[in-house]
Amino acid sequence: MSSVKDAGSPCWREPATLGLGDQCLGVVRLTESFVPDLKITPREGGYARGQEGLEQILYAALKILVEQGSKALTLRRIASECGMKAGNLAYYFKSKEELLRELLNAIISSYEDAFDVIVHEPTESADTRLEKLIVLILDDITTKKTSRVFPELWALSNHDPFVQERVDELYQRARVALNELVAEINPALPIEEREIVALFMSASMEGMTMFAGYQKPWRRQMPAIEQLAFRSFLHIIKSLKPGEINALIGD
């Protein structure tokens, strides 16, 4: 959630959970789930003012991507959103590609932390942790940020090899948690088959963005969709026999 600000005190924020509602940046938080908008890793040897500028730029880029789309995501527009000259942006990022790489890393890092909390909860069964992870992912899809950012990235990746590589990397990292739970629930499955199951689960949930995401027609039915997803995924994981998927592929 967004950071707490004490009455009568300067804006306070925690870098790992800084949201777009932080009044120091003068922008509006877009995520209402407990997954932070971004997790920005401090640069080595950076000083406080430099880190604040870095964060401001990345949050401005995220805001533009959500509110105006990928076509508006130019260095000049980002600089304007931050109240700085376009040339000053080069102090932080040498190119748009470098900025985009760091933005996507900050996005997926926030999810990795949230997933890790669920997957490694020691008091919960693997089935329960899988359910919680599915609910988190699908709940997050209903937020404005997620419903808008990821379709923009999908569209960009169709025409930009650099973005395609970054998006592939992003989803590979996101599937680690699903893969880990699949292995725990059905340890007999070979690694390559677990990866296909995790891919199927991830793609099935991501596909709901266009139907039950932010301001989409099936948004209100998301609680039912979450349970359908959990029950069907759990049945698939538990019922699969080693080699069954590879046999379907023909290997």
mmCIF file of C-alpha atoms in Angstrom:
data_model
loop_
_atom_site.group_PDB
_atom_site.id
_atom_site.type_symbol
_atom_site.label_atom_id
_atom_site.label_comp_id
_atom_site.label_asym_id
_atom_site.label_seq_id
_atom_site.Cartn_x
_atom_site.Cartn_y
_atom_site.Cartn_z
ATOM 1 C CA MET A 1 0.000 0.000 0.000
ATOM 2 C CA SER A 2 1.093 3.586 -0.265
ATOM 3 C CA SER A 3 3.441 4.969 2.368
ATOM 4 C CA VAL A 4 2.198 6.627 5.549
ATOM 5 C CA LYS A 5 2.831 10.336 6.042
ATOM 6 C CA ASP A 6 2.923 11.751 9.571
ATOM 7 C CA ALA A 7 0.887 14.930 10.131
ATOM 8 C CA GLY A 8 3.057 18.034 10.071
ATOM 9 C CA SER A 9 6.140 16.147 8.898
ATOM 10 C CA PRO A 10 7.896 16.043 5.518
ATOM 11 C CA CYS A 11 6.906 13.304 3.095
ATOM 12 C CA TRP A 12 8.234 9.966 4.262
ATOM 13 C CA ARG A 13 8.632 6.995 2.009
ATOM 14 C CA GLU A 14 10.180 3.560 1.991
ATOM 15 C CA PRO A 15 11.984 2.884 -1.314
ATOM 16 C CA ALA A 16 10.901 -0.758 -1.523
ATOM 17 C CA THR A 17 7.214 0.114 -1.265
ATOM 18 C CA LEU A 18 7.068 3.573 -2.799
ATOM 19 C CA GLY A 19 3.815 3.952 -4.726
ATOM 20 C CA LEU A 20 2.485 6.425 -7.214
ATOM 21 C CA GLY A 21 0.534 8.052 -4.399
ATOM 22 C CA ASP A 22 3.704 9.424 -2.825
ATOM 23 C CA GLN A 23 3.018 13.144 -2.571
ATOM 24 C CA CYS A 24 6.742 13.941 -2.840
ATOM 25 C CA LEU A 25 6.494 12.980 -6.507
ATOM 26 C CA GLY A 26 3.171 14.704 -7.063
ATOM 27 C CA VAL A 27 1.560 11.768 -8.857
ATOM 28 C CA VAL A 28 -1.297 9.353 -8.180
ATOM 29 C CA ARG A 29 -0.872 5.775 -7.021
ATOM 30 C CA LEU A 30 -2.276 3.315 -9.551
ATOM 31 C CA THR A 31 -2.078 -0.005 -7.706
ATOM 32 C CA GLU A 32 -4.616 -0.874 -5.020
ATOM 33 C CA SER A 33 -3.323 -4.372 -4.253
ATOM 34 C CA PHE A 34 -0.484 -4.919 -1.788
ATOM 35 C CA VAL A 35 1.971 -5.397 -4.641
ATOM 36 C CA PRO A 36 3.980 -2.146 -4.815
ATOM 37 C CA ASP A 37 3.965 -0.332 -8.146
ATOM 38 C CA LEU A 38 7.750 -0.635 -8.406
ATOM 39 C CA LYS A 39 10.683 -1.981 -6.450
ATOM 40 C CA ILE A 40 13.671 0.155 -7.391
ATOM 41 C CA THR A 41 17.097 -1.183 -6.509
ATOM 42 C CA PRO A 42 19.462 1.616 -5.397
ATOM 43 C CA ARG A 43 22.417 2.024 -7.702
ATOM 44 C CA GLU A 44 25.844 1.309 -6.289
ATOM 45 C CA GLY A 45 27.620 4.431 -5.141
ATOM 46 C CA GLY A 46 24.505 6.526 -5.628
ATOM 47 C CA TYR A 47 23.744 9.451 -3.367
ATOM 48 C CA ALA A 48 20.342 10.422 -1.943
ATOM 49 C CA ARG A 49 19.494 13.142 -4.444
ATOM 50 C CA GLY A 50 20.537 10.951 -7.365
ATOM 51 C CA GLN A 51 18.394 8.088 -6.091
ATOM 52 C CA GLU A 52 15.391 10.393 -5.694
ATOM 53 C CA GLY A 53 15.812 11.546 -9.285
ATOM 54 C CA LEU A 54 16.059 7.949 -10.493
ATOM 55 C CA GLU A 55 12.858 7.016 -8.687
ATOM 56 C CA GLN A 56 11.050 10.105 -9.959
ATOM 57 C CA ILE A 57 11.942 9.241 -13.557
ATOM 58 C CA LEU A 58 10.835 5.623 -13.289
ATOM 59 C CA TYR A 59 7.533 6.524 -11.642
ATOM 60 C CA ALA A 60 6.944 9.192 -14.286
ATOM 61 C CA ALA A 61 7.603 6.612 -17.018
ATOM 62 C CA LEU A 62 5.181 4.196 -15.382
ATOM 63 C CA LYS A 63 2.515 6.881 -15.075
ATOM 64 C CA ILE A 64 2.845 7.826 -18.749
ATOM 65 C CA LEU A 65 2.685 4.184 -19.816
ATOM 66 C CA VAL A 66 -0.521 3.685 -17.808
ATOM 67 C CA GLU A 67 -2.276 6.959 -18.564
ATOM 68 C CA GLN A 68 -1.145 7.691 -22.144
ATOM 69 C CA GLY A 69 0.203 4.449 -23.583
ATOM 70 C CA SER A 70 3.492 3.340 -25.094
ATOM 71 C CA LYS A 71 3.409 5.841 -27.988
ATOM 72 C CA ALA A 72 3.712 8.666 -25.450
ATOM 73 C CA LEU A 73 6.645 7.042 -23.657
ATOM 74 C CA THR A 74 9.425 9.275 -24.996
ATOM 75 C CA LEU A 75 12.403 10.659 -23.111
ATOM 76 C CA ARG A 76 11.145 14.180 -23.753
ATOM 77 C CA ARG A 77 7.700 13.386 -22.301
ATOM 78 C CA ILE A 78 9.220 11.650 -19.273
ATOM 79 C CA ALA A 79 11.521 14.617 -18.632
ATOM 80 C CA SER A 80 8.561 17.004 -18.888
ATOM 81 C CA GLU A 81 6.594 14.915 -16.399
ATOM 82 C CA CYS A 82 9.538 15.182 -13.987
ATOM 83 C CA GLY A 83 9.946 18.937 -14.515
ATOM 84 C CA MET A 84 13.445 18.590 -15.933
ATOM 85 C CA LYS A 85 15.167 19.182 -19.272
ATOM 86 C CA ALA A 86 15.417 16.222 -21.631
ATOM 87 C CA GLY A 87 19.207 16.501 -21.586
ATOM 88 C CA ASN A 88 19.277 16.022 -17.821
ATOM 89 C CA LEU A 89 17.715 12.585 -18.271
ATOM 90 C CA ALA A 90 20.989 11.383 -19.794
ATOM 91 C CA TYR A 91 22.574 11.735 -16.332
ATOM 92 C CA TYR A 92 20.395 8.811 -15.212
ATOM 93 C CA PHE A 93 19.808 6.863 -18.455
ATOM 94 C CA LYS A 94 21.906 6.897 -21.624
ATOM 95 C CA SER A 95 19.030 5.630 -23.785
ATOM 96 C CA LYS A 96 15.338 4.837 -23.765
ATOM 97 C CA GLU A 97 16.247 1.132 -23.877
ATOM 98 C CA GLU A 98 18.262 1.462 -20.662
ATOM 99 C CA LEU A 99 15.362 3.268 -18.979
ATOM 100 C CA LEU A 100 12.880 0.633 -20.166
ATOM 101 C CA ARG A 101 15.123 -2.179 -18.934
ATOM 102 C CA GLU A 102 15.286 -0.657 -15.459
ATOM 103 C CA LEU A 103 11.543 0.085 -15.428
ATOM 104 C CA LEU A 104 10.636 -3.513 -16.284
ATOM 105 C CA ASN A 105 13.091 -4.815 -13.701
ATOM 106 C CA ALA A 106 11.480 -2.609 -11.044
ATOM 107 C CA ILE A 107 8.025 -3.866 -12.055
ATOM 108 C CA ILE A 108 8.837 -7.579 -11.898
ATOM 109 C CA SER A 109 10.962 -7.219 -8.747
ATOM 110 C CA SER A 110 7.910 -5.976 -6.859
ATOM 111 C CA TYR A 111 5.996 -9.085 -7.927
ATOM 112 C CA GLU A 112 8.867 -11.400 -7.060
ATOM 113 C CA ASP A 113 8.867 -10.107 -3.484
ATOM 114 C CA ALA A 114 5.094 -10.511 -3.134
ATOM 115 C CA PHE A 115 5.196 -14.011 -4.654
ATOM 116 C CA ASP A 116 8.081 -15.029 -2.408
ATOM 117 C CA VAL A 117 6.119 -14.151 0.743
ATOM 118 C CA ILE A 118 3.306 -16.488 -0.306
ATOM 119 C CA VAL A 119 5.346 -19.358 -1.728
ATOM 120 C CA HIS A 120 7.614 -19.634 1.309
ATOM 121 C CA GLU A 121 4.970 -19.273 4.020
ATOM 122 C CA PRO A 122 6.008 -22.120 6.363
ATOM 123 C CA THR A 123 2.639 -22.687 8.063
ATOM 124 C CA GLU A 124 0.533 -23.124 4.897
ATOM 125 C CA SER A 125 0.090 -26.212 2.711
ATOM 126 C CA ALA A 126 1.245 -26.122 -0.904
ATOM 127 C CA ASP A 127 -2.393 -26.205 -2.060
ATOM 128 C CA THR A 128 -3.259 -23.163 0.063
ATOM 129 C CA ARG A 129 -0.190 -21.258 -1.086
ATOM 130 C CA LEU A 130 -1.095 -21.986 -4.704
ATOM 131 C CA GLU A 131 -4.597 -20.641 -4.103
ATOM 132 C CA LYS A 132 -3.225 -17.484 -2.483
ATOM 133 C CA LEU A 133 -0.804 -16.935 -5.343
ATOM 134 C CA ILE A 134 -3.546 -17.341 -7.948
ATOM 135 C CA VAL A 135 -5.827 -14.938 -6.069
ATOM 136 C CA LEU A 136 -3.014 -12.376 -5.804
ATOM 137 C CA ILE A 137 -2.218 -12.551 -9.517
ATOM 138 C CA LEU A 138 -5.844 -12.303 -10.621
ATOM 139 C CA ASP A 139 -6.675 -9.584 -8.097
ATOM 140 C CA ASP A 140 -3.709 -7.604 -9.379
ATOM 141 C CA ILE A 141 -5.018 -7.932 -12.932
ATOM 142 C CA THR A 142 -8.051 -5.868 -11.889
ATOM 143 C CA THR A 143 -5.881 -2.840 -11.034
ATOM 144 C CA LYS A 144 -5.512 0.038 -13.460
ATOM 145 C CA LYS A 145 -1.733 -0.255 -13.607
ATOM 146 C CA THR A 146 -1.636 -3.933 -14.497
ATOM 147 C CA SER A 147 -4.584 -3.839 -16.904
ATOM 148 C CA ARG A 148 -2.888 -1.099 -18.911
ATOM 149 C CA VAL A 149 0.859 -1.669 -18.586
ATOM 150 C CA PHE A 150 1.055 -5.294 -19.705
ATOM 151 C CA PRO A 151 -1.106 -5.013 -22.852
ATOM 152 C CA GLU A 152 1.064 -2.041 -23.835
ATOM 153 C CA LEU A 153 4.165 -4.194 -23.393
ATOM 154 C CA TRP A 154 2.602 -7.040 -25.387
ATOM 155 C CA ALA A 155 1.892 -4.674 -28.282
ATOM 156 C CA LEU A 156 5.403 -3.218 -28.176
ATOM 157 C CA SER A 157 6.996 -6.682 -28.117
ATOM 158 C CA ASN A 158 5.341 -7.580 -31.436
ATOM 159 C CA HIS A 159 7.471 -5.002 -33.255
ATOM 160 C CA ASP A 160 10.502 -4.390 -31.037
ATOM 161 C CA PRO A 161 12.966 -7.276 -30.459
ATOM 162 C CA PHE A 162 14.485 -5.478 -27.450
ATOM 163 C CA VAL A 163 11.096 -5.218 -25.752
ATOM 164 C CA GLN A 164 10.315 -8.835 -26.717
ATOM 165 C CA GLU A 165 13.457 -10.010 -24.920
ATOM 166 C CA ARG A 166 12.660 -7.917 -21.843
ATOM 167 C CA VAL A 167 9.044 -9.161 -21.711
ATOM 168 C CA ASP A 168 10.170 -12.788 -22.087
ATOM 169 C CA GLU A 169 12.619 -12.289 -19.239
ATOM 170 C CA LEU A 170 9.910 -10.659 -17.132
ATOM 171 C CA TYR A 171 7.537 -13.595 -17.518
ATOM 172 C CA GLN A 172 10.256 -16.175 -16.977
ATOM 173 C CA ARG A 173 10.975 -14.572 -13.619
ATOM 174 C CA ALA A 174 7.262 -14.373 -12.814
ATOM 175 C CA ARG A 175 6.773 -18.098 -13.485
ATOM 176 C CA VAL A 176 9.426 -19.174 -10.979
ATOM 177 C CA ALA A 177 6.923 -19.097 -8.100
ATOM 178 C CA LEU A 178 4.335 -21.135 -10.018
ATOM 179 C CA ASN A 179 6.993 -23.639 -11.073
ATOM 180 C CA GLU A 180 8.140 -24.045 -7.481
ATOM 181 C CA LEU A 181 4.632 -24.834 -6.239
ATOM 182 C CA VAL A 182 3.983 -27.267 -9.105
ATOM 183 C CA ALA A 183 7.162 -29.121 -8.115
ATOM 184 C CA GLU A 184 6.041 -29.280 -4.493
ATOM 185 C CA ILE A 185 2.528 -30.530 -5.308
ATOM 186 C CA ASN A 186 3.638 -33.052 -7.945
ATOM 187 C CA PRO A 187 7.362 -33.719 -7.443
ATOM 188 C CA ALA A 188 7.336 -36.602 -9.945
ATOM 189 C CA LEU A 189 6.876 -34.261 -12.909
ATOM 190 C CA PRO A 190 10.085 -33.643 -14.902
ATOM 191 C CA ILE A 191 11.423 -30.087 -14.958
ATOM 192 C CA GLU A 192 10.471 -29.415 -18.586
ATOM 193 C CA GLU A 193 6.887 -30.562 -17.956
ATOM 194 C CA ARG A 194 6.595 -28.403 -14.840
ATOM 195 C CA GLU A 195 7.693 -25.430 -16.914
ATOM 196 C CA ILE A 196 4.931 -26.065 -19.451
ATOM 197 C CA VAL A 197 2.338 -26.336 -16.679
ATOM 198 C CA ALA A 198 3.566 -23.059 -15.142
ATOM 199 C CA LEU A 199 3.453 -21.433 -18.600
ATOM 200 C CA PHE A 200 -0.123 -22.639 -19.136
ATOM 201 C CA MET A 201 -1.225 -21.311 -15.755
ATOM 202 C CA SER A 202 0.463 -17.953 -16.274
ATOM 203 C CA ALA A 203 -0.928 -17.488 -19.777
ATOM 204 C CA SER A 204 -4.425 -18.505 -18.674
ATOM 205 C CA MET A 205 -4.433 -15.887 -15.917
ATOM 206 C CA GLU A 206 -2.817 -13.149 -18.004
ATOM 207 C CA GLY A 207 -5.462 -13.714 -20.667
ATOM 208 C CA MET A 208 -8.144 -12.586 -18.211
ATOM 209 C CA THR A 209 -6.711 -9.050 -18.389
ATOM 210 C CA MET A 210 -8.769 -8.254 -21.479
ATOM 211 C CA PHE A 211 -11.997 -9.618 -20.003
ATOM 212 C CA ALA A 212 -11.924 -9.106 -16.225
ATOM 213 C CA GLY A 213 -9.280 -6.418 -15.781
ATOM 214 C CA TYR A 214 -9.729 -2.795 -14.806
ATOM 215 C CA GLN A 215 -13.065 -1.446 -16.132
ATOM 216 C CA LYS A 216 -13.600 -4.650 -18.144
ATOM 217 C CA PRO A 217 -17.050 -6.308 -18.428
ATOM 218 C CA TRP A 218 -16.258 -9.405 -16.307
ATOM 219 C CA ARG A 219 -14.473 -7.539 -13.492
ATOM 220 C CA ARG A 220 -17.227 -8.270 -10.943
ATOM 221 C CA GLN A 221 -16.997 -12.002 -11.641
ATOM 222 C CA MET A 222 -13.306 -12.158 -10.720
ATOM 223 C CA PRO A 223 -13.869 -13.915 -7.342
ATOM 224 C CA ALA A 224 -15.578 -16.779 -9.165
ATOM 225 C CA ILE A 225 -12.891 -16.819 -11.858
ATOM 226 C CA GLU A 226 -10.224 -17.079 -9.153
ATOM 227 C CA GLN A 227 -11.815 -20.193 -7.693
ATOM 228 C CA LEU A 228 -12.315 -21.752 -11.111
ATOM 229 C CA ALA A 229 -8.671 -21.115 -11.875
ATOM 230 C CA PHE A 230 -7.461 -22.580 -8.590
ATOM 231 C CA ARG A 231 -9.599 -25.725 -8.792
ATOM 232 C CA SER A 232 -8.763 -26.437 -12.429
ATOM 233 C CA PHE A 233 -5.026 -25.757 -12.036
ATOM 234 C CA LEU A 234 -4.795 -27.877 -8.902
ATOM 235 C CA HIS A 235 -6.586 -30.779 -10.648
ATOM 236 C CA ILE A 236 -4.234 -30.556 -13.623
ATOM 237 C CA ILE A 237 -1.128 -30.490 -11.447
ATOM 238 C CA LYS A 238 -2.205 -33.445 -9.288
ATOM 239 C CA SER A 239 -3.534 -35.617 -12.114
ATOM 240 C CA LEU A 240 -0.623 -35.324 -14.526
ATOM 241 C CA LYS A 241 1.672 -38.331 -14.839
ATOM 242 C CA PRO A 242 5.393 -38.013 -15.624
ATOM 243 C CA GLY A 243 5.925 -38.071 -19.374
ATOM 244 C CA GLU A 244 2.289 -37.344 -20.188
ATOM 245 C CA ILE A 245 2.941 -33.836 -21.519
ATOM 246 C CA ASN A 246 6.009 -34.904 -23.490
ATOM 247 C CA ALA A 247 3.931 -37.663 -25.098
ATOM 248 C CA LEU A 248 1.452 -35.033 -26.300
ATOM 249 C CA ILE A 249 4.311 -33.035 -27.791
ATOM 250 C CA GLY A 250 5.610 -36.145 -29.516
ATOM 251 C CA ASP A 251 9.006 -36.312 -27.792
#
